[in-house]
CSV table of C-alpha atoms (C1' of nucleotides) in Angstrom, one decimal:
chain,number,residue,atom,x,y,z
Y,1,MET,CA,61.5,84.5,81.4
Y,2,PRO,CA,63.4,87.4,83.1
Y,3,THR,CA,66.1,89.1,81.1
Y,4,ALA,CA,69.5,89.8,82.5
Y,5,LEU,CA,68.5,93.4,83.0
Y,6,ASP,CA,65.5,92.2,85.1
Y,7,ILE,CA,67.9,90.3,87.3
Y,8,ASP,CA,70.1,93.3,87.6
Y,9,ARG,CA,67.2,95.4,88.8
Y,10,ILE,CA,66.0,92.8,91.3
Y,11,PHE,CA,69.4,92.4,93.0
Y,12,ARG,CA,70.1,96.1,92.7
Y,13,ALA,CA,66.8,96.8,94.4
Y,14,LEU,CA,67.6,94.3,97.2
Y,15,ALA,CA,71.0,95.8,97.8
Y,16,ASP,CA,69.7,98.6,100.1
Y,17,GLY,CA,68.6,98.2,103.7
Y,18,THR,CA,65.8,100.7,103.5
Y,19,ARG,CA,64.4,98.9,100.4
Y,20,ARG,CA,64.7,95.5,102.0
Y,21,ASP,CA,62.8,96.9,105.0
Y,22,ILE,CA,60.1,98.2,102.8
Y,23,VAL,CA,59.7,94.8,101.2
Y,24,LEU,CA,59.3,93.3,104.7
Y,25,ARG,CA,56.8,95.8,105.9
Y,26,ALA,CA,54.8,95.6,102.6
Y,27,ILE,CA,54.3,91.8,103.1
Y,28,ASP,CA,51.5,92.7,105.5
Y,29,ALA,CA,50.3,95.2,102.8
Y,30,GLY,CA,48.6,97.9,104.8
Y,31,GLU,CA,50.7,101.0,104.6
Y,32,GLY,CA,50.8,103.7,101.9
Y,33,VAL,CA,53.9,105.5,100.8
Y,34,ALA,CA,53.6,108.3,103.3
Y,35,GLU,CA,53.1,105.8,106.2
Y,36,LEU,CA,56.2,103.8,105.1
Y,37,ALA,CA,58.2,107.1,104.9
Y,38,ASP,CA,57.5,107.7,108.6
Y,39,HIS,CA,59.7,104.8,109.5
Y,40,TYR,CA,62.8,106.1,107.9
Y,41,PRO,CA,65.1,109.1,108.6
Y,42,MET,CA,64.7,110.6,105.2
Y,43,SER,CA,62.3,112.7,103.2
Y,44,PHE,CA,59.1,111.4,101.8
Y,45,ALA,CA,60.4,111.9,98.3
Y,46,ALA,CA,63.4,109.7,99.1
Y,47,THR,CA,61.2,106.9,100.4
Y,48,GLN,CA,58.9,107.4,97.4
Y,49,LYS,CA,62.0,106.8,95.1
Y,50,HIS,CA,62.9,103.6,97.0
Y,51,VAL,CA,59.4,102.3,96.4
Y,52,ALA,CA,59.7,103.3,92.7
Y,53,VAL,CA,62.9,101.3,92.5
Y,54,LEU,CA,61.2,98.3,94.0
Y,55,GLU,CA,58.2,98.7,91.7
Y,56,ARG,CA,60.4,98.8,88.6
Y,57,ALA,CA,62.1,95.7,89.8
Y,58,GLY,CA,58.8,94.0,90.2
Y,59,LEU,CA,59.2,93.4,93.9
Y,60,VAL,CA,56.2,95.5,95.0
Y,61,THR,CA,53.0,96.7,93.5
Y,62,LYS,CA,50.9,99.7,94.4
Y,63,GLU,CA,47.1,99.7,94.8
Y,64,ARG,CA,45.1,102.9,95.1
Y,65,ILE,CA,42.9,102.8,98.2
Y,66,GLY,CA,41.1,106.0,98.9
Y,67,ARG,CA,43.7,108.8,98.7
Y,68,ARG,CA,46.5,106.5,99.5
Y,69,LYS,CA,48.5,104.0,97.4
Y,70,VAL,CA,49.0,100.9,99.4
Y,71,VAL,CA,52.3,99.1,98.8
Y,72,ARG,CA,52.2,95.3,98.6
Y,73,THR,CA,55.3,93.1,98.1
Y,74,ASN,CA,55.1,90.7,95.1
Y,75,VAL,CA,56.5,87.3,96.1
Y,76,GLU,CA,56.9,86.3,92.4
Y,77,GLY,CA,59.6,89.0,92.2
Y,78,LEU,CA,61.4,87.5,95.1
Y,79,ARG,CA,61.1,84.0,93.7
Y,80,VAL,CA,62.9,85.1,90.5
Y,81,ALA,CA,66.0,85.9,92.6
Y,82,ARG,CA,65.7,82.8,94.8
Y,83,ARG,CA,65.3,80.5,91.8
Y,84,LEU,CA,68.5,81.9,90.3
Y,85,LEU,CA,70.4,81.3,93.6
Y,86,ASP,CA,68.9,77.8,93.7
Y,87,HIS,CA,70.2,77.2,90.2
Y,88,TYR,CA,73.7,78.3,91.2
Y,89,GLU,CA,73.7,75.9,94.2
Y,90,GLU,CA,72.5,73.1,91.9
Y,91,LEU,CA,75.4,73.7,89.6
Y,92,TRP,CA,77.7,73.7,92.6
Y,93,ARG,CA,76.2,70.3,93.7
Y,94,GLY,CA,76.7,69.1,90.1
Y,95,ARG,CA,80.4,70.0,90.4
Y,96,ILE,CA,80.7,68.0,93.6
Y,97,ASP,CA,78.9,65.1,91.9
Y,98,ARG,CA,81.2,65.2,88.9
Y,99,MET,CA,84.3,65.2,91.2
Y,100,THR,CA,82.9,62.2,93.1
Y,101,GLU,CA,82.1,60.4,89.8
Y,102,LEU,CA,85.7,61.1,88.8
Y,103,VAL,CA,87.1,59.5,91.9
Y,104,THR,CA,84.7,56.5,91.4
Y,105,ASP,CA,85.8,56.0,87.8
Y,106,THR,CA,89.4,56.1,88.9
Y,107,LYS,CA,88.7,53.4,91.5
Y,108,GLU,CA,86.8,51.2,89.0
Y,109,THR,CA,89.4,51.4,86.3
Y,110,PRO,CA,92.7,51.7,88.1
Y,111,ALA,CA,95.9,52.4,86.1
M,1,MET,CA,75.6,86.5,111.5
M,2,PRO,CA,75.9,88.8,108.4
M,3,THR,CA,75.4,92.5,109.0
M,4,ALA,CA,73.1,94.7,106.9
M,5,LEU,CA,76.2,95.9,105.1
M,6,ASP,CA,77.2,92.4,104.3
M,7,ILE,CA,73.8,91.8,102.7
M,8,ASP,CA,74.1,95.1,100.8
M,9,ARG,CA,77.5,93.9,99.3
M,10,ILE,CA,76.2,90.5,98.4
M,11,PHE,CA,73.1,91.7,96.5
M,12,ARG,CA,75.1,94.6,95.0
M,13,ALA,CA,77.7,92.2,93.8
M,14,LEU,CA,75.0,90.0,92.2
M,15,ALA,CA,73.4,93.0,90.5
M,16,ASP,CA,75.8,92.8,87.5
M,17,GLY,CA,75.7,90.3,84.7
M,18,THR,CA,79.5,90.1,84.3
M,19,ARG,CA,79.9,89.3,88.0
M,20,ARG,CA,77.1,86.7,87.9
M,21,ASP,CA,78.8,85.1,85.0
M,22,ILE,CA,82.1,85.1,86.9
M,23,VAL,CA,80.3,83.4,89.8
M,24,LEU,CA,79.1,80.7,87.4
M,25,ARG,CA,82.4,80.1,85.8
M,26,ALA,CA,84.2,80.0,89.1
M,27,ILE,CA,82.0,77.2,90.3
M,28,ASP,CA,84.3,74.9,88.3
M,29,ALA,CA,87.2,76.7,89.8
M,30,GLY,CA,89.9,76.4,87.2
M,31,GLU,CA,90.5,79.9,85.8
M,32,GLY,CA,92.7,82.7,87.0
M,33,VAL,CA,91.8,86.3,86.7
M,34,ALA,CA,93.4,86.8,83.4
M,35,GLU,CA,91.7,83.7,81.9
M,36,LEU,CA,88.3,85.0,83.2
M,37,ALA,CA,89.0,88.4,81.7
M,38,ASP,CA,89.3,86.8,78.2
M,39,HIS,CA,85.6,86.0,78.3
M,40,TYR,CA,84.5,89.6,78.6
M,41,PRO,CA,84.6,92.7,76.3
M,42,MET,CA,86.5,94.8,78.7
M,43,SER,CA,90.0,95.4,80.1
M,44,PHE,CA,91.8,93.0,82.4
M,45,ALA,CA,91.7,95.7,85.1
M,46,ALA,CA,87.9,96.0,84.8
M,47,THR,CA,87.5,92.2,85.2
M,48,GLN,CA,89.9,92.3,88.1
M,49,LYS,CA,87.7,94.9,89.8
M,50,HIS,CA,84.7,92.7,89.4
M,51,VAL,CA,86.4,89.8,91.0
M,52,ALA,CA,87.5,92.2,93.8
M,53,VAL,CA,83.8,93.2,94.4
M,54,LEU,CA,82.8,89.5,94.5
M,55,GLU,CA,85.6,88.8,96.9
M,56,ARG,CA,84.7,91.6,99.3
M,57,ALA,CA,81.1,90.3,99.2
M,58,GLY,CA,82.4,86.8,100.2
M,59,LEU,CA,81.0,85.3,97.0
M,60,VAL,CA,84.4,84.1,95.7
M,61,THR,CA,87.8,83.3,97.1
M,62,LYS,CA,91.2,83.4,95.3
M,63,GLU,CA,93.9,80.8,95.7
M,64,ARG,CA,97.4,81.2,94.5
M,65,ILE,CA,98.4,78.4,92.1
M,66,GLY,CA,101.7,79.0,90.4
M,67,ARG,CA,101.7,82.5,89.1
M,68,ARG,CA,98.0,82.6,88.7
M,69,LYS,CA,95.3,83.2,91.3
M,70,VAL,CA,92.5,80.8,90.7
M,71,VAL,CA,89.0,82.2,91.5
M,72,ARG,CA,86.6,79.8,93.2
M,73,THR,CA,83.0,80.7,94.1
M,74,ASN,CA,82.1,80.3,97.7
M,75,VAL,CA,78.6,78.7,98.1
M,76,GLU,CA,78.2,79.9,101.7
M,77,GLY,CA,78.1,83.5,100.3
M,78,LEU,CA,75.3,82.5,97.9
M,79,ARG,CA,73.5,80.8,100.8
M,80,VAL,CA,73.4,83.9,102.9
M,81,ALA,CA,71.4,85.6,100.1
M,82,ARG,CA,69.2,82.6,99.5
M,83,ARG,CA,68.4,82.2,103.2
M,84,LEU,CA,67.3,85.8,103.3
M,85,LEU,CA,64.9,85.3,100.4
M,86,ASP,CA,63.7,82.1,101.9
M,87,HIS,CA,62.9,84.0,105.1
M,88,TYR,CA,60.9,86.7,103.2
M,89,GLU,CA,58.9,83.9,101.5
M,90,GLU,CA,58.3,82.3,104.9
M,91,LEU,CA,56.9,85.6,106.2
M,92,TRP,CA,54.8,85.8,103.2
M,93,ARG,CA,53.4,82.3,103.8
M,94,GLY,CA,52.8,83.4,107.4
M,95,ARG,CA,50.7,86.3,106.3
M,96,ILE,CA,48.6,83.9,104.2
M,97,ASP,CA,48.2,81.6,107.2
M,98,ARG,CA,47.1,84.5,109.4
M,99,MET,CA,44.5,85.5,106.8
M,100,THR,CA,43.2,82.0,106.6
M,101,GLU,CA,43.1,81.7,110.4
M,102,LEU,CA,41.2,85.0,110.5
M,103,VAL,CA,38.6,83.6,108.1
M,104,THR,CA,38.4,80.4,110.1
M,105,ASP,CA,37.9,82.3,113.4
M,106,THR,CA,35.1,84.3,111.8
M,107,LYS,CA,33.4,81.1,110.6
M,108,GLU,CA,33.7,79.5,114.0
M,109,THR,CA,32.5,82.5,116.0
M,110,PRO,CA,29.9,84.1,113.7
M,111,ALA,CA,28.4,87.4,114.7
F,1,DC,C1',34.4,124.7,95.9
F,2,DA,C1',38.3,125.6,99.0
F,3,DT,C1',41.2,122.9,101.7
F,4,DT,C1',44.0,119.2,103.1
F,5,DA,C1',46.2,114.5,102.7
F,6,DG,C1',48.7,111.7,99.8
F,7,DT,C1',51.3,111.0,95.8
F,8,DA,C1',54.3,112.0,91.7
F,9,DC,C1',57.9,114.2,89.5
F,10,DA,C1',61.6,117.5,88.1
F,11,DA,C1',65.9,119.8,89.2
F,12,DC,C1',69.8,119.8,91.7
F,13,DC,C1',74.0,118.0,94.4
F,14,DA,C1',77.5,114.8,96.4
F,15,DT,C1',79.2,110.5,96.2
F,16,DA,C1',79.6,105.7,94.3
F,17,DC,C1',80.3,102.8,90.3
F,18,DG,C1',82.0,100.8,86.0
F,19,DG,C1',85.0,101.5,82.8
F,20,DT,C1',89.8,103.2,81.0
F,21,DT,C1',95.2,103.6,81.1
F,22,DG,C1',99.5,103.4,83.4
F,23,DT,C1',102.7,101.8,86.9
F,24,DA,C1',104.6,98.4,90.1
F,25,DG,C1',105.1,93.9,92.5
F,26,DG,C1',105.6,88.5,92.9
F,27,DA,C1',106.5,84.0,90.6
F,28,DG,C1',108.0,81.0,87.1
F,29,DT,C1',111.4,80.5,82.9
F,30,DG,C1',115.5,81.5,79.5
C,1,DC,C1',120.0,87.6,86.5
C,2,DA,C1',117.0,89.1,82.9
C,3,DC,C1',112.6,88.4,81.2
C,4,DT,C1',107.9,87.5,80.9
C,5,DC,C1',103.3,86.4,82.9
C,6,DC,C1',99.9,87.3,86.1
C,7,DT,C1',98.1,90.2,89.4
C,8,DA,C1',97.4,94.5,92.1
C,9,DC,C1',96.4,99.2,92.5
C,10,DA,C1',96.2,104.3,91.7
C,11,DA,C1',94.4,108.1,88.9
C,12,DC,C1',91.1,109.6,86.0
C,13,DC,C1',86.4,110.1,83.6
C,14,DG,C1',81.4,109.8,82.5
C,15,DT,C1',77.2,108.2,84.4
C,16,DA,C1',74.2,106.3,87.9
C,17,DT,C1',72.5,106.5,92.6
C,18,DG,C1',70.6,108.4,96.9
C,19,DG,C1',69.6,112.2,99.0
C,20,DT,C1',67.5,117.0,99.0
C,21,DT,C1',63.7,120.9,98.0
C,22,DG,C1',60.0,122.6,95.3
C,23,DT,C1',56.0,122.2,92.4
C,24,DA,C1',51.8,120.0,90.6
C,25,DC,C1',48.2,116.4,90.4
C,26,DT,C1',44.4,113.4,92.6
C,27,DA,C1',41.0,112.4,95.9
C,28,DA,C1',38.5,112.8,100.2
C,29,DT,C1',36.4,116.5,103.5
C,30,DG,C1',34.6,120.9,105.6
DNA sequence: CATTAGTACAACCATACGGTTGTAGGAGTG
DNA sequence: CACTCCTACAACCGTATGGTTGTACTAATG
Protein backbone atom coordinates (compact mmCIF):
# COMPACT_ATOMS: atom_id res chain seq x y z
CA MET A 1 0.00 0.00 0.00
CA PRO A 2 1.42 3.37 -0.96
CA THR A 3 2.06 5.82 1.86
CA ALA A 4 0.92 9.45 1.77
CA LEU A 5 4.47 10.45 0.86
CA ASP A 6 4.41 8.03 -2.07
CA ILE A 7 1.25 9.73 -3.32
CA ASP A 8 2.86 13.14 -2.82
CA ARG A 9 5.83 12.10 -4.97
CA ILE A 10 3.65 10.64 -7.72
CA PHE A 11 1.45 13.71 -8.14
CA ARG A 12 4.42 16.04 -7.67
CA ALA A 13 6.25 14.18 -10.44
CA LEU A 14 3.25 14.48 -12.76
CA ALA A 15 2.92 18.21 -12.09
CA ASP A 16 5.53 19.12 -14.70
CA GLY A 17 5.07 19.14 -18.46
CA THR A 18 8.56 17.91 -19.27
CA ARG A 19 8.16 14.97 -16.91
CA ARG A 20 4.71 14.09 -18.30
CA ASP A 21 6.26 14.11 -21.77
CA ILE A 22 9.04 11.83 -20.62
CA VAL A 23 6.44 9.42 -19.23
CA LEU A 24 4.71 9.45 -22.62
CA ARG A 25 7.87 8.88 -24.63
CA ALA A 26 9.09 6.20 -22.25
CA ILE A 27 5.93 4.15 -22.86
CA ASP A 28 7.58 2.98 -26.07
CA ALA A 29 10.74 2.33 -24.06
CA GLY A 30 13.52 2.89 -26.54
CA GLU A 31 15.37 6.02 -25.56
CA GLY A 32 18.18 6.51 -23.09
CA VAL A 33 18.50 9.61 -20.92
CA ALA A 34 20.65 11.47 -23.43
CA GLU A 35 18.23 10.74 -26.27
CA LEU A 36 15.33 11.98 -24.16
CA ALA A 37 17.30 15.12 -23.31
CA ASP A 38 17.57 15.99 -27.01
CA HIS A 39 13.83 16.67 -27.09
CA TYR A 40 13.91 19.43 -24.48
CA PRO A 41 15.34 22.95 -24.40
CA MET A 42 17.45 22.31 -21.34
CA SER A 43 20.74 20.74 -20.34
CA PHE A 44 21.29 17.01 -20.15
CA ALA A 45 21.68 17.30 -16.39
CA ALA A 46 18.28 18.95 -16.05
CA THR A 47 16.60 16.17 -18.01
CA GLN A 48 18.52 13.62 -16.00
CA LYS A 49 17.10 15.19 -12.81
CA HIS A 50 13.57 14.96 -14.20
CA VAL A 51 14.08 11.27 -14.90
CA ALA A 52 15.41 10.84 -11.36
CA VAL A 53 12.25 12.48 -9.96
CA LEU A 54 10.08 10.12 -12.01
CA GLU A 55 12.18 7.17 -10.90
CA ARG A 56 11.88 8.07 -7.20
CA ALA A 57 8.10 8.36 -7.73
CA GLY A 58 8.06 4.88 -9.24
CA LEU A 59 6.73 6.15 -12.55
CA VAL A 60 9.67 4.98 -14.64
CA THR A 61 12.47 2.45 -14.38
CA LYS A 62 15.89 2.42 -16.02
CA GLU A 63 17.52 -0.57 -17.63
CA ARG A 64 21.14 -0.65 -18.68
CA ILE A 65 21.47 -1.55 -22.36
CA GLY A 66 24.99 -1.24 -23.67
CA ARG A 67 26.33 2.09 -22.56
CA ARG A 68 22.87 3.62 -22.35
CA LYS A 69 20.22 3.40 -19.66
CA VAL A 70 16.87 2.97 -21.34
CA VAL A 71 13.97 4.65 -19.58
CA ARG A 72 10.72 2.70 -19.39
CA THR A 73 7.48 3.97 -17.85
CA ASN A 74 6.00 1.83 -15.12
CA VAL A 75 2.20 1.59 -15.51
CA GLU A 76 1.75 0.40 -11.94
CA GLY A 77 2.93 3.81 -10.76
CA LEU A 78 0.34 5.51 -12.92
CA ARG A 79 -2.33 3.17 -11.64
CA VAL A 80 -1.66 4.15 -8.03
CA ALA A 81 -2.64 7.71 -8.93
CA ARG A 82 -5.58 6.67 -11.06
CA ARG A 83 -6.98 4.38 -8.37
CA LEU A 84 -6.91 7.25 -5.89
CA LEU A 85 -8.85 9.51 -8.26
CA ASP A 86 -11.27 6.65 -8.92
CA HIS A 87 -11.79 6.36 -5.19
CA TYR A 88 -12.55 10.08 -4.92
CA GLU A 89 -15.14 9.79 -7.65
CA GLU A 90 -16.67 6.77 -5.95
CA LEU A 91 -17.06 8.78 -2.77
CA TRP A 92 -18.62 11.53 -4.83
CA ARG A 93 -21.11 9.10 -6.30
CA GLY A 94 -21.77 7.85 -2.78
CA ARG A 95 -22.67 11.36 -1.74
CA ILE A 96 -25.16 11.64 -4.59
CA ASP A 97 -26.60 8.26 -3.63
CA ARG A 98 -27.00 9.33 -0.01
CA MET A 99 -28.76 12.50 -1.12
CA THR A 100 -31.09 10.51 -3.37
CA GLU A 101 -31.78 8.06 -0.56
CA LEU A 102 -32.61 10.98 1.70
CA VAL A 103 -35.16 12.29 -0.76
CA THR A 104 -36.65 8.79 -1.15
CA ASP A 105 -36.95 8.36 2.63
CA THR A 106 -38.69 11.69 2.90
CA LYS A 107 -41.14 10.65 0.23
CA GLU A 108 -41.84 7.29 1.88
CA THR A 109 -42.33 8.70 5.40
CA PRO A 110 -43.81 12.11 4.81
CA ALA A 111 -44.32 14.42 7.76
CA MET B 1 -9.66 21.65 -23.25
CA PRO B 2 -7.26 22.06 -20.33
CA THR B 3 -3.87 23.60 -21.08
CA ALA B 4 -0.59 22.14 -19.89
CA LEU B 5 -0.52 24.73 -17.12
CA ASP B 6 -3.98 23.64 -15.99
CA ILE B 7 -2.69 20.08 -15.71
CA ASP B 8 0.37 21.32 -13.82
CA ARG B 9 -1.87 23.09 -11.29
CA ILE B 10 -4.16 20.10 -10.84
CA PHE B 11 -1.40 17.59 -10.13
CA ARG B 12 0.54 20.12 -8.06
CA ALA B 13 -2.57 20.72 -5.96
CA LEU B 14 -3.02 16.99 -5.41
CA ALA B 15 0.62 16.54 -4.39
CA ASP B 16 -0.08 17.57 -0.79
CA GLY B 17 -1.72 15.45 1.88
CA THR B 18 -3.57 18.31 3.54
CA ARG B 19 -5.04 19.39 0.21
CA ARG B 20 -6.07 15.84 -0.68
CA ASP B 21 -7.80 15.62 2.69
CA ILE B 22 -9.61 18.89 2.04
CA VAL B 23 -10.81 17.51 -1.30
CA LEU B 24 -12.14 14.45 0.53
CA ARG B 25 -13.91 16.42 3.25
CA ALA B 26 -15.33 18.89 0.76
CA ILE B 27 -17.06 16.08 -1.12
CA ASP B 28 -19.74 16.24 1.56
CA ALA B 29 -19.75 20.02 1.15
CA GLY B 30 -20.69 21.31 4.55
CA GLU B 31 -17.68 23.00 6.06
CA GLY B 32 -16.42 26.53 5.67
CA VAL B 33 -12.74 27.41 5.55
CA ALA B 34 -12.46 27.95 9.30
CA GLU B 35 -14.15 24.62 10.04
CA LEU B 36 -11.77 22.85 7.66
CA ALA B 37 -8.84 24.58 9.33
CA ASP B 38 -9.80 23.04 12.68
CA HIS B 39 -8.82 19.61 11.34
CA TYR B 40 -5.21 20.51 10.65
CA PRO B 41 -2.23 21.36 12.85
CA MET B 42 -1.61 24.69 11.18
CA SER B 43 -2.90 28.23 11.17
CA PHE B 44 -6.16 29.29 9.58
CA ALA B 45 -4.20 31.29 6.99
CA ALA B 46 -2.23 28.21 5.95
CA THR B 47 -5.41 26.21 5.43
CA GLN B 48 -6.93 29.13 3.59
CA LYS B 49 -3.94 29.11 1.23
CA HIS B 50 -4.40 25.40 0.58
CA VAL B 51 -8.03 25.99 -0.31
CA ALA B 52 -6.93 28.80 -2.63
CA VAL B 53 -4.50 26.45 -4.39
CA LEU B 54 -7.29 23.89 -4.87
CA GLU B 55 -9.62 26.61 -6.11
CA ARG B 56 -7.09 27.89 -8.67
CA ALA B 57 -6.66 24.29 -9.85
CA GLY B 58 -10.42 24.00 -10.29
CA LEU B 59 -10.66 21.17 -7.77
CA VAL B 60 -12.98 22.98 -5.37
CA THR B 61 -15.40 25.89 -5.46
CA LYS B 62 -16.55 28.18 -2.67
CA GLU B 63 -20.10 29.25 -2.05
CA ARG B 64 -21.06 32.00 0.34
CA ILE B 65 -23.56 30.74 2.89
CA GLY B 66 -24.29 33.23 5.63
CA ARG B 67 -20.97 34.51 6.91
CA ARG B 68 -19.14 31.35 5.90
CA LYS B 69 -17.83 30.25 2.52
CA VAL B 70 -18.61 26.59 2.12
CA VAL B 71 -16.00 24.59 0.21
CA ARG B 72 -17.27 22.05 -2.28
CA THR B 73 -15.09 19.71 -4.36
CA ASN B 74 -15.57 19.90 -8.10
CA VAL B 75 -15.58 16.39 -9.63
CA GLU B 76 -14.94 17.74 -13.10
CA GLY B 77 -11.52 18.92 -11.94
CA LEU B 78 -10.72 15.44 -10.66
CA ARG B 79 -11.90 13.93 -13.93
CA VAL B 80 -9.46 16.03 -15.94
CA ALA B 81 -6.62 14.34 -14.07
CA ARG B 82 -8.20 10.91 -14.25
CA ARG B 83 -8.81 11.16 -17.99
CA LEU B 84 -5.15 12.01 -18.55
CA LEU B 85 -4.03 8.96 -16.59
CA ASP B 86 -6.56 6.86 -18.48
CA HIS B 87 -5.06 8.12 -21.71
CA TYR B 88 -1.57 7.16 -20.59
CA GLU B 89 -2.77 3.66 -19.77
CA GLU B 90 -4.50 3.40 -23.15
CA LEU B 91 -1.24 4.28 -24.88
CA TRP B 92 0.43 1.64 -22.76
CA ARG B 93 -2.10 -0.94 -23.85
CA GLY B 94 -1.55 0.22 -27.42
CA ARG B 95 2.13 -0.53 -27.07
CA ILE B 96 1.38 -4.03 -25.84
CA ASP B 97 -1.01 -4.52 -28.75
CA ARG B 98 1.61 -3.36 -31.26
CA MET B 99 4.11 -5.79 -29.78
CA THR B 100 1.63 -8.63 -29.98
CA GLU B 101 0.81 -7.68 -33.57
CA LEU B 102 4.50 -7.71 -34.37
CA VAL B 103 4.84 -11.21 -33.00
CA THR B 104 1.76 -12.34 -34.94
CA ASP B 105 3.09 -10.85 -38.19
CA THR B 106 6.39 -12.63 -37.69
CA LYS B 107 4.56 -15.92 -37.19
CA GLU B 108 2.40 -15.43 -40.28
CA THR B 109 5.22 -14.40 -42.57
CA PRO B 110 8.20 -16.40 -41.31
CA ALA B 111 11.63 -15.80 -42.79
C1' DC C 1 44.94 1.17 -23.32
C1' DA C 2 43.46 5.73 -24.81
C1' DT C 3 39.32 7.75 -26.35
C1' DT C 4 34.62 8.69 -26.64
C1' DA C 5 29.55 8.16 -25.41
C1' DG C 6 26.43 7.97 -21.83
C1' DT C 7 25.36 8.57 -17.20
C1' DA C 8 25.65 10.25 -12.32
C1' DC C 9 26.30 13.60 -9.01
C1' DA C 10 27.86 17.82 -6.46
C1' DA C 11 27.76 22.82 -6.01
C1' DC C 12 25.56 26.78 -6.96
C1' DC C 13 21.67 30.23 -8.01
C1' DA C 14 16.97 32.19 -8.59
C1' DT C 15 12.43 31.45 -7.78
C1' DA C 16 8.37 28.94 -5.90
C1' DC C 17 6.22 26.87 -1.92
C1' DG C 18 4.42 26.03 2.82
C1' DG C 19 4.29 27.89 6.86
C1' DT C 20 3.94 32.05 10.11
C1' DT C 21 1.89 36.74 11.97
C1' DG C 22 -0.60 40.88 11.26
C1' DT C 23 -4.05 43.82 9.16
C1' DA C 24 -8.40 44.74 6.84
C1' DG C 25 -13.07 43.80 4.76
C1' DG C 26 -18.00 41.69 4.64
C1' DA C 27 -21.97 39.63 7.06
C1' DG C 28 -24.69 38.38 10.89
C1' DT C 29 -25.92 39.69 16.07
C1' DG C 30 -26.33 42.47 20.68
C1' DC D 1 -24.16 51.21 15.63
C1' DA D 2 -20.86 48.36 17.98
C1' DC D 3 -19.22 43.90 18.02
C1' DT D 4 -17.89 39.45 16.65
C1' DC D 5 -17.20 35.78 13.17
C1' DC D 6 -15.35 34.38 9.01
C1' DT D 7 -12.61 35.34 5.27
C1' DA D 8 -8.94 37.59 2.46
C1' DC D 9 -4.50 39.15 1.72
C1' DA D 10 0.23 41.15 2.40
C1' DA D 11 4.82 40.59 4.30
C1' DC D 12 8.13 37.69 5.89
C1' DC D 13 11.09 33.32 6.47
C1' DG D 14 13.20 28.72 5.74
C1' DT D 15 13.33 25.12 2.60
C1' DA D 16 12.41 22.74 -1.77
C1' DT D 17 12.54 22.94 -6.73
C1' DG D 18 14.27 23.58 -11.48
C1' DG D 19 17.71 25.19 -13.80
C1' DT D 20 22.91 25.82 -14.61
C1' DT D 21 28.15 24.18 -14.94
C1' DG D 22 31.75 21.12 -13.78
C1' DT D 23 33.74 16.72 -12.41
C1' DA D 24 33.95 11.69 -12.21
C1' DC D 25 32.49 6.93 -13.24
C1' DT D 26 31.17 3.04 -16.65
C1' DA D 27 31.19 0.77 -20.92
C1' DA D 28 31.94 0.24 -25.84
C1' DT D 29 35.52 1.22 -29.65
C1' DG D 30 39.85 2.54 -32.23
